[in-house]
Coordinates of C-alpha atoms in Angstrom, one line a residue:
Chain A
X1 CA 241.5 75.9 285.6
X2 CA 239.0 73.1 286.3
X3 CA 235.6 72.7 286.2
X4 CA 233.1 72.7 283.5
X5 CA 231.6 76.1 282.4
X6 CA 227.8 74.7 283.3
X7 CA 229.6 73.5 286.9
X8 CA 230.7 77.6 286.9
X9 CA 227.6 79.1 286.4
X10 CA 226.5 76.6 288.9
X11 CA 229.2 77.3 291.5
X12 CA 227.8 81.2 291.0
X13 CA 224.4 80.8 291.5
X14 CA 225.1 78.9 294.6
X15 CA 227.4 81.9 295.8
X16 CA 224.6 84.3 294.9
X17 CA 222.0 82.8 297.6
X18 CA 224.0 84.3 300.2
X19 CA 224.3 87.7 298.9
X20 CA 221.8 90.4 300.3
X21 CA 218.5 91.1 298.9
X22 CA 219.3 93.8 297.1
X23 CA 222.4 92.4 295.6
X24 CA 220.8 89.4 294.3
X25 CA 218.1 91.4 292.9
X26 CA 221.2 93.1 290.8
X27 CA 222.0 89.7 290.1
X28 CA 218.6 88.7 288.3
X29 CA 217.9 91.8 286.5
X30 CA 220.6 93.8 285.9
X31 CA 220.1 97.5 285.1
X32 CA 220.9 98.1 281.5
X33 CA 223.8 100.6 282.1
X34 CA 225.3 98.4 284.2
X35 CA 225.0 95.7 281.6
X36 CA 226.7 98.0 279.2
X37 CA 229.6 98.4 281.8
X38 CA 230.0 94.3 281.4
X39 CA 229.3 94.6 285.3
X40 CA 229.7 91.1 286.9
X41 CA 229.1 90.4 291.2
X42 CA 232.2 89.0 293.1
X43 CA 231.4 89.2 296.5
X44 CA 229.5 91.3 298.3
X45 CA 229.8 90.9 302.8
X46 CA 226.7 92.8 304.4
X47 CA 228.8 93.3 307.9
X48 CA 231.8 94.9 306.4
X49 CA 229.7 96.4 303.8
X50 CA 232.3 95.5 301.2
X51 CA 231.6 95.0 297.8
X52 CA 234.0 93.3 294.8
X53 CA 233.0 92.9 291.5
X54 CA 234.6 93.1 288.2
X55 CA 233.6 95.1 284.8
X56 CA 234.3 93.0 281.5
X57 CA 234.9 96.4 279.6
X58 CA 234.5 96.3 275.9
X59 CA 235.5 98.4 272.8
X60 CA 231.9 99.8 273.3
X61 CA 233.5 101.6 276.2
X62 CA 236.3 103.5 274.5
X63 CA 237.3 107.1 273.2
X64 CA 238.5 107.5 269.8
X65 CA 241.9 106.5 271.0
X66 CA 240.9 103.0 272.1
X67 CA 241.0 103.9 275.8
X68 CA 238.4 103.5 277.9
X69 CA 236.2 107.2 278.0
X70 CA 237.2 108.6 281.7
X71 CA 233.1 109.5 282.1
X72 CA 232.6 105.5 281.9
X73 CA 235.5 104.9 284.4
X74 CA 233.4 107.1 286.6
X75 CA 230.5 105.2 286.1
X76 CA 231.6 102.2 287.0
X77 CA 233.0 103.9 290.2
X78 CA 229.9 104.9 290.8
X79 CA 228.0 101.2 290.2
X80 CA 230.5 99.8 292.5
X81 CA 230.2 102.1 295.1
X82 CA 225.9 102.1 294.5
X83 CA 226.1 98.4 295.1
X84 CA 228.0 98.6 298.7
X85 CA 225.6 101.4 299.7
X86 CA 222.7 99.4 298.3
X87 CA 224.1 96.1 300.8
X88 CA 221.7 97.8 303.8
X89 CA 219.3 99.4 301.8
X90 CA 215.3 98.6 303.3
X91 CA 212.6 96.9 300.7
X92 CA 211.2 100.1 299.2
X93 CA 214.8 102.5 299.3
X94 CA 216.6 103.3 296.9
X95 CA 220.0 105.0 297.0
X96 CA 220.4 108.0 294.7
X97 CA 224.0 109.2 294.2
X98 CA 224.0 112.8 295.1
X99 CA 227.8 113.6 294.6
X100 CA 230.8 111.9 293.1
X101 CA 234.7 112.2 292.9
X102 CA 236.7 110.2 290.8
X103 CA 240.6 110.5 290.2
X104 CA 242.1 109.0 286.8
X105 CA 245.2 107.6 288.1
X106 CA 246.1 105.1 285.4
X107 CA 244.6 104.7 281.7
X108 CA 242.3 101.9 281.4
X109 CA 242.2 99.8 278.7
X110 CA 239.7 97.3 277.8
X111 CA 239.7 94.1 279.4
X112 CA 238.5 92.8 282.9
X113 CA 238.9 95.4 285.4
X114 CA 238.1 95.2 289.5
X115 CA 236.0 97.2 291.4
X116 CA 235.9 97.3 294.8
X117 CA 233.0 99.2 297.3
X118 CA 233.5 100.4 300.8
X119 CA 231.0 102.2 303.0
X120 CA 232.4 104.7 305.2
X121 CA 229.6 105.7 306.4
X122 CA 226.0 104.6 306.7
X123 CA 223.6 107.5 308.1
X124 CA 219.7 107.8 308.5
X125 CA 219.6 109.9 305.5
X126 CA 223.3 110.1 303.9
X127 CA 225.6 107.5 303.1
X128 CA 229.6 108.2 302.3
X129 CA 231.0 105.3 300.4
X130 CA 234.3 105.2 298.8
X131 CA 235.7 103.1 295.4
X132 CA 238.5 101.9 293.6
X133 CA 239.5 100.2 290.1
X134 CA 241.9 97.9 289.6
X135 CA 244.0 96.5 286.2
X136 CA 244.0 92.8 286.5
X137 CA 247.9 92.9 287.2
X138 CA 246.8 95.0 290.4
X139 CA 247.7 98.6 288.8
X140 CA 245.4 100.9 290.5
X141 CA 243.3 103.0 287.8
X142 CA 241.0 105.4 289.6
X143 CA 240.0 105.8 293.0
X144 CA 236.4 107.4 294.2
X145 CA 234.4 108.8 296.4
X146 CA 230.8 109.3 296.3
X147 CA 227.9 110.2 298.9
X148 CA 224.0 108.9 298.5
X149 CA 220.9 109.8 300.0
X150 CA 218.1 106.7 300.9
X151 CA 214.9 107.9 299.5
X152 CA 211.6 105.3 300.6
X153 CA 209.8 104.6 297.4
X154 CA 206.2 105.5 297.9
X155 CA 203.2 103.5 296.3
X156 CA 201.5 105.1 293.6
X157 CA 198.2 106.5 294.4
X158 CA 195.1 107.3 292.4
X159 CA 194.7 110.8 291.4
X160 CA 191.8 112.6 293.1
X161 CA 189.9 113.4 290.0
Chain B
X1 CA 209.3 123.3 262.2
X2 CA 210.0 124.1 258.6
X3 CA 212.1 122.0 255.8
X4 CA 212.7 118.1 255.0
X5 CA 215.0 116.1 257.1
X6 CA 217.7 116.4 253.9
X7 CA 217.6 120.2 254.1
X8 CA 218.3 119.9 258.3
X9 CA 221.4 117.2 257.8
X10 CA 222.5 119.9 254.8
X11 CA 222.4 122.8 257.2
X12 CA 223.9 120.7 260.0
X13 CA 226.7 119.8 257.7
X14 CA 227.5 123.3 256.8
X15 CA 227.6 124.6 260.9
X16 CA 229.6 121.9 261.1
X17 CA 232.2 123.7 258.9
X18 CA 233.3 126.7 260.9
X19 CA 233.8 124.4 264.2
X20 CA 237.5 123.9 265.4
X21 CA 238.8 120.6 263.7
X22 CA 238.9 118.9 267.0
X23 CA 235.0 118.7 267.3
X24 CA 234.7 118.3 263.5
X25 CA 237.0 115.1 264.0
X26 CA 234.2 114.2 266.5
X27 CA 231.2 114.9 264.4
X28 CA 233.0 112.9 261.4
X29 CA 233.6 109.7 263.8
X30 CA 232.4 109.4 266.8
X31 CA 233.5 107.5 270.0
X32 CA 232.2 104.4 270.8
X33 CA 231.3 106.0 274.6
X34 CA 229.9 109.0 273.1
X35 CA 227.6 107.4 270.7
X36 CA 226.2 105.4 273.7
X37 CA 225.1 108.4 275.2
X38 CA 223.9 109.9 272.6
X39 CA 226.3 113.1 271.8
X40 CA 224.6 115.2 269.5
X41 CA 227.1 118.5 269.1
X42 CA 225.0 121.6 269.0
X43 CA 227.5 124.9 268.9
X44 CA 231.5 125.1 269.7
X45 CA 232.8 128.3 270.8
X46 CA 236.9 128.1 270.2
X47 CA 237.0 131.8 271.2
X48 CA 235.0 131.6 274.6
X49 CA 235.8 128.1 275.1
X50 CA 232.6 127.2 275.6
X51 CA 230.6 124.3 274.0
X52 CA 226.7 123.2 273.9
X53 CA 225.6 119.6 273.2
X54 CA 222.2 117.1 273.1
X55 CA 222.5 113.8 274.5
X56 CA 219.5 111.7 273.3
X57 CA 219.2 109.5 276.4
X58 CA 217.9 106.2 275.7
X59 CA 216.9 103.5 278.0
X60 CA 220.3 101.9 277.7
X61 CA 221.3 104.5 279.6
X62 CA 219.1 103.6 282.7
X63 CA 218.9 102.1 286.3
X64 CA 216.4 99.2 287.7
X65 CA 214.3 101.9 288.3
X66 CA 213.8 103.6 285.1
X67 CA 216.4 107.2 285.9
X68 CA 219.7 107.7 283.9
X69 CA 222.1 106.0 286.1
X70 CA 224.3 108.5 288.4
X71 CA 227.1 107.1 286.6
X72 CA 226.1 107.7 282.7
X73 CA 224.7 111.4 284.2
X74 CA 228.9 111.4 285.4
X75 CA 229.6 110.1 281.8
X76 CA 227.5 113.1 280.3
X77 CA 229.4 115.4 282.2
X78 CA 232.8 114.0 281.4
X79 CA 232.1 114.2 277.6
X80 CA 230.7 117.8 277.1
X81 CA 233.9 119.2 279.4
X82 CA 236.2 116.9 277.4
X83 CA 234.6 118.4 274.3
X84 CA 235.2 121.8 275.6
X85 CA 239.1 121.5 276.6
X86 CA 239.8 120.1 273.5
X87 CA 238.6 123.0 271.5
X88 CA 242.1 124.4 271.4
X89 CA 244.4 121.2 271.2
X90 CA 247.5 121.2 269.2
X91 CA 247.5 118.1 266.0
X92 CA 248.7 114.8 268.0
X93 CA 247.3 116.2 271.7
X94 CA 244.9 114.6 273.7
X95 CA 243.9 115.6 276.7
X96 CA 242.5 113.0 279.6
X97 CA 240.5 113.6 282.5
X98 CA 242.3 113.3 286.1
X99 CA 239.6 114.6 288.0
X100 CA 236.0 114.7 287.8
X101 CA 233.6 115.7 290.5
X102 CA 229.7 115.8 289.9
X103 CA 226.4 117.2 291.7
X104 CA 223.8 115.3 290.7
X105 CA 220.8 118.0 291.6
X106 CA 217.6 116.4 290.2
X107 CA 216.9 112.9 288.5
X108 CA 217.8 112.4 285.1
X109 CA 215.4 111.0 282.7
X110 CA 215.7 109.7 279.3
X111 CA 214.8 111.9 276.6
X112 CA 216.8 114.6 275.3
X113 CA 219.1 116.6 278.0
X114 CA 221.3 119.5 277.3
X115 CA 225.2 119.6 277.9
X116 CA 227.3 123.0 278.7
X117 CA 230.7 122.6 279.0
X118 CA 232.9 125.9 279.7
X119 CA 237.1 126.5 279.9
X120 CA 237.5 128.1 283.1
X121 CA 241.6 127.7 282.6
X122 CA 243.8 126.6 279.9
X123 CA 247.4 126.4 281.4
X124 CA 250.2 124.9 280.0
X125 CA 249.9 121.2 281.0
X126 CA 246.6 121.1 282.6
X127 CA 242.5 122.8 282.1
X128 CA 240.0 123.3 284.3
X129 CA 236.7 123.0 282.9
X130 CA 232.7 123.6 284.5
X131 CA 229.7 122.0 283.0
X132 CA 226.4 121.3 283.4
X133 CA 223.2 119.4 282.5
X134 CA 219.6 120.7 281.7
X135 CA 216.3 119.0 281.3
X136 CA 214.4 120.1 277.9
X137 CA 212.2 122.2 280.4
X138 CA 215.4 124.1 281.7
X139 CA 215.4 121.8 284.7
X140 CA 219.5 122.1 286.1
X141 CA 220.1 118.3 286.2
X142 CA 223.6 118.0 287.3
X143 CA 226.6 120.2 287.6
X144 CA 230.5 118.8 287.0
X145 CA 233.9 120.4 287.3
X146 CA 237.0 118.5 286.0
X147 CA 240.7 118.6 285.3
X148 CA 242.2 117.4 282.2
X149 CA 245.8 117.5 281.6
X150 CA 247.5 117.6 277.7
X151 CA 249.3 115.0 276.8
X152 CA 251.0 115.2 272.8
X153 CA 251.0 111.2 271.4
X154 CA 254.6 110.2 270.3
X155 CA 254.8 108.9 267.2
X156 CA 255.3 105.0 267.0
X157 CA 259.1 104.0 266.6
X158 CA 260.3 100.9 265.4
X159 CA 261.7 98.8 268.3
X160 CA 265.8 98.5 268.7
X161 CA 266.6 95.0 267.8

């Protein structure tokens, strides 16, 4: 390894200006259940509406046996697969996740752990995205599948009174 | 509302008595996860299989926009059907999720939310297990189905040298 860690952070936020809006919104303020899931932005390519990131998973994490509690394995499938649906999203969507599948293939334990995004498919209304997690030596933890719907935000309005 | 906080934690303490030792292990020490989400165990039903929780939802819990992210709603799920299958686990079982699927119906928001979790089948190696998620108003948040299998721990051997 090279490199200083200020050069690091430096190298990141240089990588970040190319990600889409949305992603580098993520970037600057990160929702706090993602922060909890130690979620951190690898790449994210807007064409193949890929995304890779990785979750720095802490004890916090865990069931009482020290592995990681399969409800937050899900919910890091389902940030993972959020952000690659998000990758398209207009100013003013948003992405709800209406349905999600998620098979527990492997324990995971804490530690760094990958998650990679896919959208299968990006309708007017519906979106069909798929998800996997990864150990660092490249075990496979949990696969998912998820589908969103794109709501428009709408600006709040006075109440008649 | 009637009686001090000391008489409620008393009473709480001596429900607490007739659950299975399972969920009294649980209400003794908690898991990291759970106590992120704010498990608060309500009833345990070891003869219908059936328990009821409270998770005090904080803002931790929440997306950029201010909702109980999809995943930590998954999370929810996972816990109360976890809680439920384990109602009847041998000493030295444990008994991890392989497959979790979710319907997230209408937005989560933080405050407290109810948790049902329900043994549809215990089989020899594997459960099945339904729950769902309700609003303080009765609002049906989310509904989850999952599949846990038993798995009895091995005790720790000293290593041939």
């Amino acid at each position: 390894m090279s490199g200083t860690v200020e050069e690091a952070a430096d190298n990141k936020a240089e990588t970040a200006k190319i990600w889409p809006p949305n992603i580098q919104a993520v970037f600057k303020r990160m929702a706090p259940a993602s922060r909890y899931l130690g979620l951190e932005i690898i790449a994210a390519d807007q064409t193949a509406r890929t995304v890779e990131v990785a979750f720095n998973a802490g004890p916090e994490l865990c069931n009482m046996w020290g592995g990681i509690q399969g409800g937050m394995v899900a919910a890091m499938l389902d940030d993972v697969m959020s952000l690659a649906v998000g990758l398209d999203l207009e100013w003013g969507q948003i992405s709800p996740t209406l349905e999600l599948k998620v098979s527990m293939l492997n324990a995971a334990r804490p530690g760094r752990i990958i998650g990679r995004g896919r959208v299968i498919k990006r309708g007017k209304s519906v979106g069909f995205i798929e998800g996997e997690l990864l150990a660092e030596d490249g075990t496979l933890l949990a696969t998912g599948s998820s589908t969103a719907t794109f709501v428009t935000l709408k600006r709040k309005e006075e109440p008649a009174e």
